[in-house]
Amino acid sequence: MAAGYAELLRTRYAARLLAGTLIGRLPNATAAIAIVLFVRDQGGSYSLAGALAAVYGLANAVGQPLLGRAVDLYGQPRVQLPAALVSAAGMVWLAVAGTDSVGAAYGAMVLSGLFTPPLEGGLRALWPGVLGGREERVHAAYAMDAVAQEIMYTVGPLLVTLCVALWSPAVALLVLNGVGLLGVLMVVLSEPSRTWRSAPREAHWLGALRSRGLLALLGAFFFVGMALGSIAVAAVAYADDNGGQAVYGWLMAALGLGALVGGVFYGARQWAGAPERRLRLLVGLLAVCYLPLLLDVGPVAMTALAALAGVFLAPSLACAFIVVDRHAPAGTVTEAFSWLVTFFGVGAAIGTAAAGPALERGGVAAGFAVACGGGAAALLVLMLTQRAMAGAGRSRAVAGSADGSSEGAAEAAREPLIKN
């Protein structure tokens, strides 16, 4: 398994692009905890801290597909780097000005969130060209990408707490955004990023969203995000009753570890059959593994159940990346991947909000029940939209070219775009 990923990373530019993307996404991955710690250090309330983090998240959800469409139209460096500079400026504004002016703090969060560069979508658009258009290697790269995300979301909060311990929350904001800019530079200065061009696109105001198959996938992963958001809140309530913050840390680490293990195993082999069918199976297994969280068990057993709940997350994401690639209309691949980030993030925010009232009314089990409901709803969406998702699936990877373009001359041979 590790050998397979190592072989991918030995491909020219692959390690640089993956590392640059992960480093470049650190400001976004750590924003919520960094903002909360900063506001509390400034003497602000938890309500203000949560509201600022929420505004950042919503602005990010709006900005990702818009910037993704701009990348498809104008190329990566001309969009990613200016966006990263503006986003970092928003965080610097917050760190320097503080929260004395609440309006200015909200403005900084809107600016920073809205202009967060769509590095995730950009990387997935680059993989086919970097890996020579070989479909099995691109699929393995998607799995490696999903695994790397779990590592980033585990390491990121640790980096925030380390910076706060060494300096202060304000310095943590500045350092993380400075490091993030270095990651963006690693990507946009590389030859694949500079030479990548999207395939010609049909002028349509809906862009990637005119694909019915893509819409079905986005609907499903909205509910997967909802499940994860609710687990994060329900785990806090469980930890309060069973040992405190240390237990919460173990639960979240176990969830990430389970996803990491699942992603490694998923990427270790080639999978036959249509990815849409495989995605239904993986999401079904993901939903089933949420059910044991309803059990009233001790911290050790609950930690094991949290690990089980995470096992099929990274495989589901990796398979979803393939399905996005197959259903994105020509010339919209970055935008399509950015929509997945948006729907997943908005679902997580709604899951977080829904878990609170559920916990107050029905206790810890009710909080985890929101996650179970999210998993079941995701599977239901995929089951009800089988025809739409089977309608125009195609392999974009085989069209990759050695010059870094993920959509090349073979585009003309593909099936027509889905039109409403």
Coordinates of C-alpha atoms in Angstrom, one line a residue:
M1 CA 0.0 0.0 0.0
A2 CA 2.7 2.5 1.0
A3 CA 4.8 1.4 -1.9
G4 CA 1.9 2.3 -4.3
Y5 CA 1.7 5.8 -2.9
A6 CA 5.4 6.2 -2.9
E7 CA 5.5 5.2 -6.6
L8 CA 3.0 8.0 -7.3
L9 CA 4.9 10.5 -5.3
R10 CA 8.1 9.7 -7.3
T11 CA 6.3 11.0 -10.4
R12 CA 7.7 14.4 -11.4
Y13 CA 5.8 17.2 -9.6
A14 CA 3.5 14.9 -7.7
A15 CA 5.0 15.3 -4.3
R16 CA 5.5 19.0 -4.8
L17 CA 1.9 19.6 -5.8
L18 CA 0.4 17.4 -3.0
A19 CA 2.6 19.1 -0.3
G20 CA 2.0 22.6 -1.7
T21 CA -1.7 22.0 -1.7
L22 CA -1.8 20.7 1.8
I23 CA 0.4 23.5 3.1
G24 CA -1.6 26.1 1.2
R25 CA -4.8 24.8 2.8
L26 CA -3.5 25.1 6.3
P27 CA -5.1 28.5 6.9
N28 CA -8.5 27.1 5.9
A29 CA -8.1 23.8 7.8
T30 CA -7.2 25.6 11.0
A31 CA -9.4 28.7 10.7
A32 CA -12.2 27.7 13.0
I33 CA -10.0 26.8 16.0
A34 CA -7.6 29.7 15.3
I35 CA -10.4 32.2 15.1
V36 CA -12.0 31.0 18.4
L37 CA -8.7 31.0 20.3
F38 CA -7.9 34.5 19.0
V39 CA -11.3 36.0 19.9
R40 CA -11.2 34.5 23.4
D41 CA -7.7 35.8 23.9
Q42 CA -9.1 39.3 22.9
G43 CA -11.7 39.0 25.6
G44 CA -14.6 38.2 23.2
S45 CA -17.4 35.9 24.0
Y46 CA -17.9 32.4 22.7
S47 CA -20.9 33.6 20.8
L48 CA -18.7 36.2 18.9
A49 CA -16.0 33.6 18.3
G50 CA -18.5 31.1 16.9
A51 CA -20.3 33.8 14.8
L52 CA -17.0 34.9 13.2
A53 CA -16.0 31.3 12.5
A54 CA -19.4 30.7 10.9
V55 CA -19.2 33.8 8.7
Y56 CA -15.7 32.7 7.6
G57 CA -17.1 29.2 6.7
L58 CA -20.1 30.6 4.8
A59 CA -18.0 33.0 2.9
N60 CA -15.7 30.2 2.0
A61 CA -18.6 28.1 0.8
V62 CA -19.7 30.9 -1.5
G63 CA -16.2 31.7 -2.8
Q64 CA -15.0 28.2 -3.7
P65 CA -17.2 27.5 -6.7
L66 CA -16.9 31.1 -7.9
L67 CA -13.1 31.0 -7.8
G68 CA -13.1 27.5 -9.2
R69 CA -15.0 28.7 -12.3
A70 CA -12.5 31.6 -12.6
V71 CA -9.7 29.0 -12.5
D72 CA -11.3 27.1 -15.3
L73 CA -11.6 30.3 -17.4
Y74 CA -8.3 32.0 -16.7
G75 CA -5.9 29.3 -15.4
Q76 CA -4.5 28.5 -12.0
P77 CA -1.8 31.1 -11.2
R78 CA -3.9 34.1 -12.3
V79 CA -6.6 33.2 -9.8
Q80 CA -5.0 31.1 -7.0
L81 CA -2.2 33.5 -6.0
P82 CA -4.2 36.8 -6.0
A83 CA -7.0 35.0 -4.1
A84 CA -4.5 33.7 -1.5
L85 CA -3.0 37.1 -1.0
V86 CA -6.4 38.7 -0.4
S87 CA -7.5 35.9 1.9
A88 CA -4.3 36.2 4.0
A89 CA -4.8 40.0 4.1
G90 CA -8.2 39.4 5.7
M91 CA -6.6 37.3 8.5
V92 CA -3.8 39.8 9.0
W93 CA -6.5 42.5 9.3
L94 CA -8.2 40.5 12.1
A95 CA -4.9 39.7 13.9
V96 CA -3.8 43.4 13.9
A97 CA -7.1 45.2 14.4
G98 CA -8.5 42.7 16.9
T99 CA -12.2 42.6 17.8
D100 CA -12.7 46.1 19.2
S101 CA -14.7 46.9 16.0
V102 CA -17.0 43.9 15.5
G103 CA -18.0 45.1 12.1
A104 CA -14.4 45.2 10.9
A105 CA -13.8 41.7 12.3
Y106 CA -16.8 40.4 10.4
G107 CA -15.5 42.2 7.3
A108 CA -12.1 40.5 7.7
M109 CA -13.8 37.1 7.9
V110 CA -15.9 37.7 4.8
L111 CA -12.8 38.8 2.9
S112 CA -10.6 35.9 4.1
G113 CA -13.3 33.2 3.6
L114 CA -14.5 34.4 0.2
F115 CA -11.0 34.5 -1.3
T116 CA -9.7 31.2 0.0
P117 CA -8.0 29.8 -3.1
P118 CA -9.7 26.6 -4.5
L119 CA -6.5 24.5 -4.1
E120 CA -8.4 21.2 -3.6
G121 CA -10.2 21.4 -7.0
G122 CA -7.1 22.7 -8.6
L123 CA -5.0 19.7 -7.5
R124 CA -7.6 17.2 -8.7
A125 CA -7.7 18.9 -12.1
L126 CA -3.9 18.6 -12.3
W127 CA -3.6 14.9 -11.4
P128 CA -4.5 13.5 -14.9
G129 CA -1.8 15.5 -16.7
V130 CA 0.9 14.9 -14.0
L131 CA 0.2 11.2 -14.0
G132 CA 0.2 10.8 -17.7
G133 CA -3.5 10.3 -18.1
R134 CA -3.4 6.8 -16.7
E135 CA -6.8 6.2 -15.2
E136 CA -5.7 3.7 -12.5
R137 CA -3.0 6.1 -11.3
V138 CA -5.3 9.0 -11.2
H139 CA -7.8 7.0 -9.1
A140 CA -5.0 6.0 -6.7
A141 CA -4.0 9.7 -6.5
Y142 CA -7.6 10.6 -5.5
A143 CA -7.4 8.0 -2.7
M144 CA -4.0 9.4 -1.6
D145 CA -5.5 12.9 -1.7
A146 CA -8.3 11.8 0.7
V147 CA -5.8 10.2 3.1
A148 CA -3.6 13.3 3.0
Q149 CA -6.7 15.4 4.0
E150 CA -7.1 13.3 7.1
I151 CA -3.5 13.9 8.1
M152 CA -3.8 17.6 7.5
Y153 CA -7.0 17.9 9.6
T154 CA -5.2 16.0 12.4
V155 CA -2.0 17.9 12.3
G156 CA -3.5 21.3 11.7
P157 CA -5.1 21.9 15.1
L158 CA -1.9 20.7 16.8
L159 CA 0.1 23.3 14.9
V160 CA -2.4 26.0 16.1
T161 CA -2.0 25.0 19.7
L162 CA 1.8 24.9 19.3
C163 CA 1.9 28.4 17.9
V164 CA -0.4 29.6 20.6
A165 CA 1.8 28.0 23.3
L166 CA 5.0 29.4 21.8
W167 CA 3.7 32.9 21.0
S168 CA 0.0 34.0 21.0
P169 CA -3.2 33.4 19.0
A170 CA -2.6 36.5 17.0
V171 CA 0.9 35.3 16.0
A172 CA -0.6 31.9 15.2
L173 CA -3.0 33.6 12.6
L174 CA 0.0 35.4 11.0
V175 CA 2.3 32.3 10.9
L176 CA -0.3 29.9 9.5
N177 CA -1.3 32.3 6.8
G178 CA 2.3 33.0 5.9
V179 CA 3.0 29.3 5.7
G180 CA -0.2 28.9 3.6
L181 CA 1.1 31.5 1.1
L182 CA 4.3 29.5 0.7
G183 CA 2.2 26.4 -0.1
V184 CA 0.3 28.3 -2.8
L185 CA 3.5 29.5 -4.3
M186 CA 4.8 25.9 -4.4
V187 CA 1.7 25.0 -6.5
V188 CA 1.3 28.0 -8.8
L189 CA 5.0 28.3 -9.7
S190 CA 5.1 24.7 -10.8
E191 CA 5.1 23.8 -14.5
P192 CA 1.9 21.7 -14.4
S193 CA -0.1 24.6 -12.8
R194 CA 1.3 27.2 -15.1
T195 CA 0.6 25.2 -18.3
W196 CA -2.7 23.7 -17.3
R197 CA -5.7 24.8 -19.4
S198 CA -9.3 23.7 -19.0
A199 CA -11.1 22.2 -22.0
P200 CA -13.3 24.6 -24.0
R201 CA -16.6 25.0 -22.1
E202 CA -20.1 25.7 -23.3
A203 CA -21.3 29.1 -22.1
H204 CA -24.0 28.4 -19.5
W205 CA -24.8 30.3 -16.3
L206 CA -25.1 27.1 -14.3
G207 CA -21.6 26.0 -15.2
A208 CA -20.9 22.6 -13.6
L209 CA -24.3 22.5 -11.9
R210 CA -26.1 21.7 -15.2
S211 CA -25.0 18.1 -14.8
R212 CA -27.7 16.1 -13.1
G213 CA -25.3 13.4 -12.0
L214 CA -23.1 16.0 -10.3
L215 CA -26.1 17.5 -8.6
A216 CA -27.1 14.1 -7.2
L217 CA -23.6 13.6 -5.9
L218 CA -23.5 17.0 -4.3
G219 CA -26.8 16.3 -2.6
A220 CA -25.5 13.1 -1.1
F221 CA -22.3 14.7 0.2
F222 CA -24.2 17.5 1.7
F223 CA -25.7 14.9 4.1
V224 CA -22.3 13.2 4.6
G225 CA -21.0 16.6 5.7
M226 CA -24.1 17.0 8.0
A227 CA -23.2 13.7 9.6
L228 CA -19.6 14.7 10.3
G229 CA -20.6 18.1 11.7
S230 CA -23.1 16.6 14.1
I231 CA -20.5 14.0 15.3
A232 CA -18.1 16.7 16.2
V233 CA -20.7 18.3 18.5
A234 CA -22.2 15.1 19.9
A235 CA -18.6 14.0 20.8
V236 CA -18.2 17.1 22.9
A237 CA -21.4 16.2 24.9
Y238 CA -20.3 12.6 25.3
A239 CA -16.8 13.7 26.5
D240 CA -18.4 16.1 29.1
D241 CA -20.2 13.1 30.6
N242 CA -17.3 10.7 30.4
G243 CA -14.0 12.3 31.3
G244 CA -13.7 15.7 29.7
Q245 CA -11.6 17.2 26.9
A246 CA -9.1 14.4 26.8
V247 CA -11.8 12.0 25.8
Y248 CA -13.0 14.3 23.1
G249 CA -9.5 14.5 21.7
W250 CA -9.3 10.7 21.6
L251 CA -12.7 10.4 19.8
M252 CA -11.7 12.9 17.1
A253 CA -8.3 11.3 16.7
A254 CA -9.9 7.9 16.4
L255 CA -12.3 9.2 13.8
G256 CA -9.4 10.5 11.7
L257 CA -7.4 7.4 12.2
G258 CA -10.2 5.2 11.0
A259 CA -10.5 7.4 7.9
L260 CA -6.8 7.2 7.3
V261 CA -6.7 3.4 7.5
G262 CA -9.7 3.1 5.3
G263 CA -8.2 5.4 2.7
V264 CA -4.9 3.6 2.6
F265 CA -6.6 0.2 2.1
Y266 CA -9.0 1.6 -0.5
G267 CA -6.1 3.1 -2.6
A268 CA -4.1 -0.1 -2.4
R269 CA -6.0 -1.9 -5.1
Q270 CA -7.7 -1.2 -8.4
W271 CA -11.5 -1.5 -8.4
A272 CA -13.6 -2.9 -11.2
G273 CA -17.0 -1.7 -12.2
A274 CA -18.7 1.6 -12.3
P275 CA -17.6 4.0 -9.6
E276 CA -21.2 5.3 -9.1
R277 CA -22.3 1.8 -8.0
R278 CA -19.2 1.5 -5.8
L279 CA -20.0 4.8 -4.2
R280 CA -23.5 3.7 -3.2
L281 CA -21.9 0.7 -1.4
L282 CA -19.3 2.8 0.3
V283 CA -21.8 5.4 1.5
G284 CA -24.1 2.6 2.7
L285 CA -21.3 1.1 4.7
L286 CA -20.5 4.6 6.1
A287 CA -24.1 5.0 7.2
V288 CA -24.1 1.6 8.8
C289 CA -20.9 2.3 10.8
Y290 CA -22.6 5.4 12.3
L291 CA -25.2 3.3 14.0
P292 CA -23.0 1.9 16.8
L293 CA -22.4 5.4 18.0
L294 CA -25.9 5.3 19.5
L295 CA -24.8 2.7 22.0
D296 CA -24.3 3.7 25.6
V297 CA -20.7 2.5 26.2
G298 CA -17.6 3.7 28.0
P299 CA -14.8 5.9 26.6
V300 CA -12.6 3.0 25.4
A301 CA -15.4 1.3 23.5
M302 CA -16.6 4.6 22.1
T303 CA -13.2 5.4 20.9
A304 CA -13.2 2.1 19.0
L305 CA -16.6 2.9 17.6
A306 CA -15.4 6.4 16.5
A307 CA -12.6 4.7 14.6
L308 CA -15.1 2.4 12.9
A309 CA -17.3 5.4 12.0
G310 CA -14.4 6.9 10.1
V311 CA -13.2 3.8 8.1
F312 CA -15.4 4.4 5.0
L313 CA -15.1 8.2 5.0
A314 CA -11.8 8.5 3.0
P315 CA -12.8 5.7 0.5
S316 CA -16.2 7.5 0.0
L317 CA -14.4 10.8 -0.7
A318 CA -11.9 9.2 -3.0
C319 CA -14.7 7.5 -5.0
A320 CA -16.7 10.7 -5.1
F321 CA -13.7 12.5 -6.7
I322 CA -13.8 10.0 -9.5
V323 CA -17.6 10.5 -9.9
V324 CA -17.1 14.3 -10.0
D325 CA -14.5 13.9 -12.7
R326 CA -16.8 11.7 -14.8
H327 CA -19.9 14.0 -14.5
A328 CA -18.4 17.5 -14.6
P329 CA -19.3 19.1 -18.0
A330 CA -16.3 19.9 -20.2
G331 CA -14.3 22.9 -19.0
T332 CA -15.8 22.9 -15.5
V333 CA -13.6 20.4 -13.6
T334 CA -12.1 22.8 -11.0
E335 CA -15.5 24.4 -10.4
A336 CA -17.1 21.0 -10.0
F337 CA -14.6 19.9 -7.4
S338 CA -15.1 23.2 -5.6
W339 CA -18.8 22.7 -5.5
L340 CA -18.2 19.4 -3.7
V341 CA -16.1 21.3 -1.1
T342 CA -18.9 23.8 -0.7
F343 CA -21.8 21.3 -0.3
F344 CA -19.8 19.2 2.1
G345 CA -18.9 22.3 4.2
V346 CA -22.4 23.7 4.3
G347 CA -23.7 20.3 5.3
A348 CA -21.2 20.1 8.1
A349 CA -22.2 23.6 9.3
I350 CA -25.9 22.6 9.3
G351 CA -25.1 19.3 11.1
T352 CA -23.2 21.2 13.8
A353 CA -26.2 23.5 14.3
A354 CA -28.7 20.7 14.3
A355 CA -26.8 18.6 16.8
G356 CA -27.2 21.3 19.6
P357 CA -31.0 21.2 19.8
A358 CA -30.9 17.4 19.5
L359 CA -28.6 17.1 22.4
E360 CA -30.6 19.4 24.6
R361 CA -33.8 17.5 23.9
G362 CA -32.6 13.9 23.8
G363 CA -29.1 13.7 25.2
V364 CA -25.9 12.3 23.6
A365 CA -27.7 9.5 21.7
A366 CA -29.9 12.1 20.0
G367 CA -26.9 14.0 18.9
F368 CA -25.4 10.9 17.3
A369 CA -28.8 10.2 15.8
V370 CA -28.4 13.3 13.7
A371 CA -25.2 11.7 12.2
C372 CA -27.1 8.4 11.5
G373 CA -29.9 10.4 9.8
G374 CA -27.3 12.2 7.7
G375 CA -25.7 8.9 6.6
A376 CA -29.1 7.4 5.8
A377 CA -30.2 10.5 3.8
A378 CA -26.9 10.4 1.8
L379 CA -27.5 6.8 0.8
L380 CA -31.2 7.5 0.0
V381 CA -30.2 10.4 -2.4
L382 CA -27.7 8.1 -4.2
M383 CA -30.4 5.3 -4.5
L384 CA -33.0 7.7 -5.8
T385 CA -30.7 9.2 -8.4
Q386 CA -29.2 6.1 -9.9
R387 CA -30.4 6.9 -13.4
A388 CA -29.1 10.4 -13.3
M389 CA -25.7 9.3 -12.1
A390 CA -25.5 6.5 -14.7
G391 CA -26.5 8.8 -17.5
A392 CA -23.2 10.4 -18.7
G393 CA -20.4 9.0 -16.6
R394 CA -17.1 9.1 -18.4
S395 CA -13.4 8.9 -17.7
R396 CA -11.7 12.3 -17.9
A397 CA -8.4 10.8 -16.7
V398 CA -7.7 9.1 -20.0
A399 CA -7.7 12.5 -21.7
G400 CA -4.8 13.8 -19.7
S401 CA -1.8 14.9 -21.6
A402 CA 1.8 15.1 -20.7
D403 CA 1.9 18.9 -20.8
G404 CA -0.2 19.2 -17.6
S405 CA -3.6 19.5 -19.1
S406 CA -6.2 17.3 -17.5
E407 CA -8.6 17.8 -20.4
G408 CA -7.1 17.4 -23.8
A409 CA -7.8 16.5 -27.4
A410 CA -9.9 13.5 -26.5
E411 CA -12.6 15.8 -25.2
A412 CA -14.2 15.9 -28.6
A413 CA -14.7 12.1 -28.5
R414 CA -16.7 12.2 -25.3
E415 CA -20.4 12.0 -24.8
P416 CA -22.3 15.3 -25.1
L417 CA -22.8 17.6 -22.1
I418 CA -25.9 17.1 -20.0
K419 CA -28.3 19.9 -20.6
N420 CA -31.4 20.8 -18.8

